[in-house]
């Protein structure tokens, strides 16, 4: 399944393998470009099935096959140029 829309650049996802949805607070995102950068970096983390970012709220939802190590999420957000506050 592929969903696209403002701030959504999801990768194909198999419903049977994606079992965890975690929402994170990220600071510094202000626009669609910011959302795209965060989505691209988090999508590269092993086990991530889909990512949705919303610059207006600073919320990023990640669907994964299993819980992700916070260090991996923090490193991906940092690589995109933003700061992970933590899970909400």
Coordinates of N, CA and C in Angstrom, one line a residue:
X1 N 0.8 -1.2 0.0 CA 0.0 0.0 0.0 C 0.9 1.2 0.0
X2 N 0.5 2.2 -0.8 CA 1.3 3.5 -0.9 C 0.3 4.6 -0.7
X3 N 0.6 5.5 0.3 CA -0.2 6.6 0.6 C 0.7 7.9 0.3
X4 N 0.1 8.8 -0.3 CA 0.9 10.1 -0.5 C -0.1 11.3 -0.3
X5 N 0.5 12.3 0.2 CA -0.2 13.5 0.5 C 0.7 14.5 1.1
X6 N 0.2 15.7 1.5 CA 1.1 16.7 2.2 C 1.8 16.1 3.4
X7 N 3.1 16.1 3.4 CA 3.9 15.6 4.5 C 3.9 14.1 4.6
X8 N 3.4 13.4 3.6 CA 3.4 11.9 3.7 C 4.1 11.4 2.5
X9 N 5.1 10.7 2.8 CA 5.9 10.0 1.7 C 6.2 8.6 2.2
X10 N 5.1 7.8 2.3 CA 5.2 6.5 2.9 C 5.9 5.5 1.9
X11 N 6.6 4.6 2.5 CA 7.1 3.5 1.7 C 6.1 2.4 1.7
X12 N 6.1 1.4 0.8 CA 5.2 0.3 0.8 C 5.3 -0.4 2.1
X13 N 4.1 -0.9 2.6 CA 4.1 -1.5 3.9 C 3.2 -2.8 3.8
X14 N 3.8 -3.8 4.4 CA 3.0 -5.0 4.5 C 2.3 -5.0 5.9
X15 N 1.0 -5.1 5.9 CA 0.2 -5.0 7.1 C 0.6 -6.1 8.1
X16 N 1.0 -7.2 7.6 CA 1.3 -8.4 8.5 C 2.7 -8.2 9.2
X17 N 3.6 -7.4 8.7 CA 4.9 -7.2 9.3 C 5.0 -6.0 10.2
X18 N 4.1 -5.0 10.0 CA 4.2 -3.8 10.7 C 3.3 -3.9 12.0
X19 N 3.9 -3.9 13.2 CA 3.2 -4.1 14.4 C 3.3 -3.0 15.4
X20 N 4.3 -2.1 15.3 CA 4.5 -1.0 16.2 C 4.3 0.3 15.6
X21 N 3.5 1.2 16.2 CA 3.4 2.6 15.8 C 3.9 3.4 16.9
X22 N 4.9 4.3 16.7 CA 5.4 5.1 17.7 C 5.4 6.6 17.2
X23 N 4.9 7.5 18.0 CA 4.9 8.9 17.7 C 6.0 9.6 18.5
X24 N 6.8 10.4 17.7 CA 7.9 11.1 18.3 C 7.7 12.6 18.2
X25 N 8.2 13.4 19.1 CA 8.2 14.9 18.9 C 9.6 15.3 18.4
X26 N 9.6 16.1 17.3 CA 10.8 16.5 16.7 C 10.8 18.0 16.6
X27 N 11.8 18.7 17.0 CA 11.9 20.2 16.9 C 12.6 20.6 15.7
X28 N 12.2 21.8 15.2 CA 13.0 22.4 14.1 C 12.3 22.2 12.7
X29 N 11.3 21.4 12.5 CA 10.6 21.2 11.2 C 9.7 22.4 11.0
X30 N 9.8 23.0 9.9 CA 8.9 24.2 9.6 C 8.2 24.1 8.3
X31 N 8.5 23.1 7.4 CA 7.9 23.1 6.1 C 7.9 21.6 5.5
X32 N 7.4 21.5 4.3 CA 7.3 20.2 3.7 C 8.7 19.7 3.4
X33 N 9.7 20.5 3.1 CA 11.0 20.1 2.9 C 11.6 19.4 4.2
X34 N 11.3 20.0 5.3 CA 11.7 19.5 6.6 C 11.1 18.1 6.8
X35 N 9.8 18.0 6.5 CA 9.1 16.7 6.7 C 9.7 15.7 5.8
X36 N 10.0 16.0 4.6 CA 10.6 15.1 3.6 C 12.0 14.6 4.1
X37 N 12.8 15.5 4.6 CA 14.1 15.1 5.1 C 14.0 14.1 6.3
X38 N 13.1 14.4 7.2 CA 12.9 13.5 8.3 C 12.4 12.1 7.9
X39 N 11.4 12.1 7.0 CA 10.8 10.9 6.5 C 11.9 10.1 5.8
X40 N 12.7 10.7 4.9 CA 13.7 10.0 4.2 C 14.7 9.3 5.1
X41 N 15.2 10.0 6.1 CA 16.2 9.5 7.0 C 15.6 8.4 7.9
X42 N 14.4 8.6 8.4 CA 13.8 7.5 9.3 C 13.4 6.3 8.5
X43 N 13.1 6.5 7.2 CA 12.7 5.4 6.4 C 13.9 4.4 6.1
X44 N 15.1 4.9 6.3 CA 16.3 4.1 6.1 C 16.7 3.3 7.3
X45 N 16.0 3.5 8.4 CA 16.3 2.7 9.6 C 15.7 1.3 9.4
X46 N 16.6 0.3 9.7 CA 16.1 -1.1 9.5 C 14.8 -1.4 10.4
X47 N 13.8 -2.0 9.7 CA 12.6 -2.4 10.4 C 11.5 -1.4 10.2
X48 N 11.8 -0.2 9.7 CA 10.7 0.9 9.5 C 9.9 0.5 8.3
X49 N 8.6 0.5 8.5 CA 7.7 0.2 7.4 C 7.1 1.5 6.7
X50 N 6.8 2.5 7.6 CA 6.3 3.8 7.0 C 6.6 4.9 8.0
X51 N 6.6 6.1 7.5 CA 6.8 7.3 8.3 C 5.9 8.4 7.9
X52 N 5.3 9.1 8.8 CA 4.6 10.3 8.5 C 5.1 11.4 9.4
X53 N 5.4 12.6 8.8 CA 5.8 13.7 9.6 C 4.9 14.9 9.4
X54 N 4.7 15.7 10.4 CA 3.8 16.9 10.4 C 4.6 18.1 11.0
X55 N 5.1 19.0 10.1 CA 5.9 20.1 10.6 C 5.1 21.0 11.5
X56 N 3.8 21.1 11.3 CA 3.0 22.0 12.1 C 2.9 21.6 13.6
X57 N 2.9 20.3 13.8 CA 2.9 19.8 15.2 C 4.2 19.3 15.7
X58 N 5.1 19.1 14.8 CA 6.4 18.5 15.2 C 6.3 17.0 15.5
X59 N 5.2 16.4 15.1 CA 5.0 15.0 15.4 C 5.4 14.1 14.2
X60 N 6.1 13.0 14.5 CA 6.5 12.1 13.5 C 6.0 10.7 13.9
X61 N 5.2 10.0 13.1 CA 4.7 8.7 13.4 C 5.5 7.7 12.6
X62 N 6.0 6.7 13.3 CA 6.8 5.6 12.6 C 6.1 4.3 12.9
X63 N 5.9 3.6 11.8 CA 5.4 2.2 11.9 C 6.5 1.3 11.6
X64 N 6.7 0.3 12.5 CA 7.9 -0.6 12.4 C 7.5 -2.0 12.7
X65 N 8.3 -3.0 12.3 CA 8.1 -4.4 12.6 C 8.2 -4.7 14.1
X66 N 9.1 -3.9 14.8 CA 9.3 -4.1 16.2 C 9.7 -2.8 16.8
X67 N 9.8 -2.6 18.1 CA 10.2 -1.4 18.7 C 11.6 -1.0 18.2
X68 N 11.8 0.3 17.9 CA 13.1 0.7 17.4 C 14.0 1.3 18.5
X69 N 15.3 1.0 18.5 CA 16.1 1.6 19.5 C 16.1 3.1 19.3
X70 N 15.9 3.8 20.5 CA 15.8 5.3 20.4 C 17.1 5.9 19.8
X71 N 18.3 5.3 20.0 CA 19.5 5.8 19.5 C 19.5 5.8 18.0
X72 N 18.8 4.8 17.3 CA 18.7 4.8 15.9 C 17.8 5.9 15.4
X73 N 16.7 6.1 16.1 CA 15.8 7.1 15.7 C 16.4 8.5 15.9
X74 N 17.1 8.7 17.0 CA 17.7 10.0 17.3 C 18.8 10.3 16.2
X75 N 19.6 9.3 15.8 CA 20.6 9.4 14.8 C 20.0 9.8 13.5
X76 N 18.9 9.2 13.1 CA 18.3 9.5 11.8 C 17.8 10.9 11.8
X77 N 17.1 11.3 12.9 CA 16.5 12.7 13.0 C 17.7 13.7 13.0
X78 N 18.8 13.4 13.7 CA 19.9 14.3 13.7 C 20.5 14.4 12.3
X79 N 20.6 13.3 11.6 CA 21.2 13.3 10.2 C 20.3 14.2 9.3
X80 N 19.0 14.2 9.6 CA 18.1 15.1 8.7 C 18.3 16.5 9.1
X81 N 18.9 16.8 10.3 CA 19.2 18.2 10.7 C 18.2 18.7 11.7
X82 N 17.5 17.8 12.4 CA 16.5 18.2 13.4 C 16.8 17.5 14.7
X83 N 16.0 17.8 15.8 CA 16.3 17.3 17.1 C 15.1 16.5 17.6
X84 N 15.4 15.2 18.0 CA 14.4 14.4 18.6 C 14.2 14.7 20.0
X85 N 13.0 15.1 20.4 CA 12.7 15.4 21.8 C 12.5 14.0 22.5
X86 N 11.7 13.1 21.9 CA 11.4 11.8 22.4 C 10.1 11.3 22.0
X87 N 9.7 10.1 22.5 CA 8.5 9.5 22.1 C 7.4 10.3 22.9
X88 N 6.2 10.4 22.3 CA 5.1 11.0 23.0 C 3.9 10.0 23.2

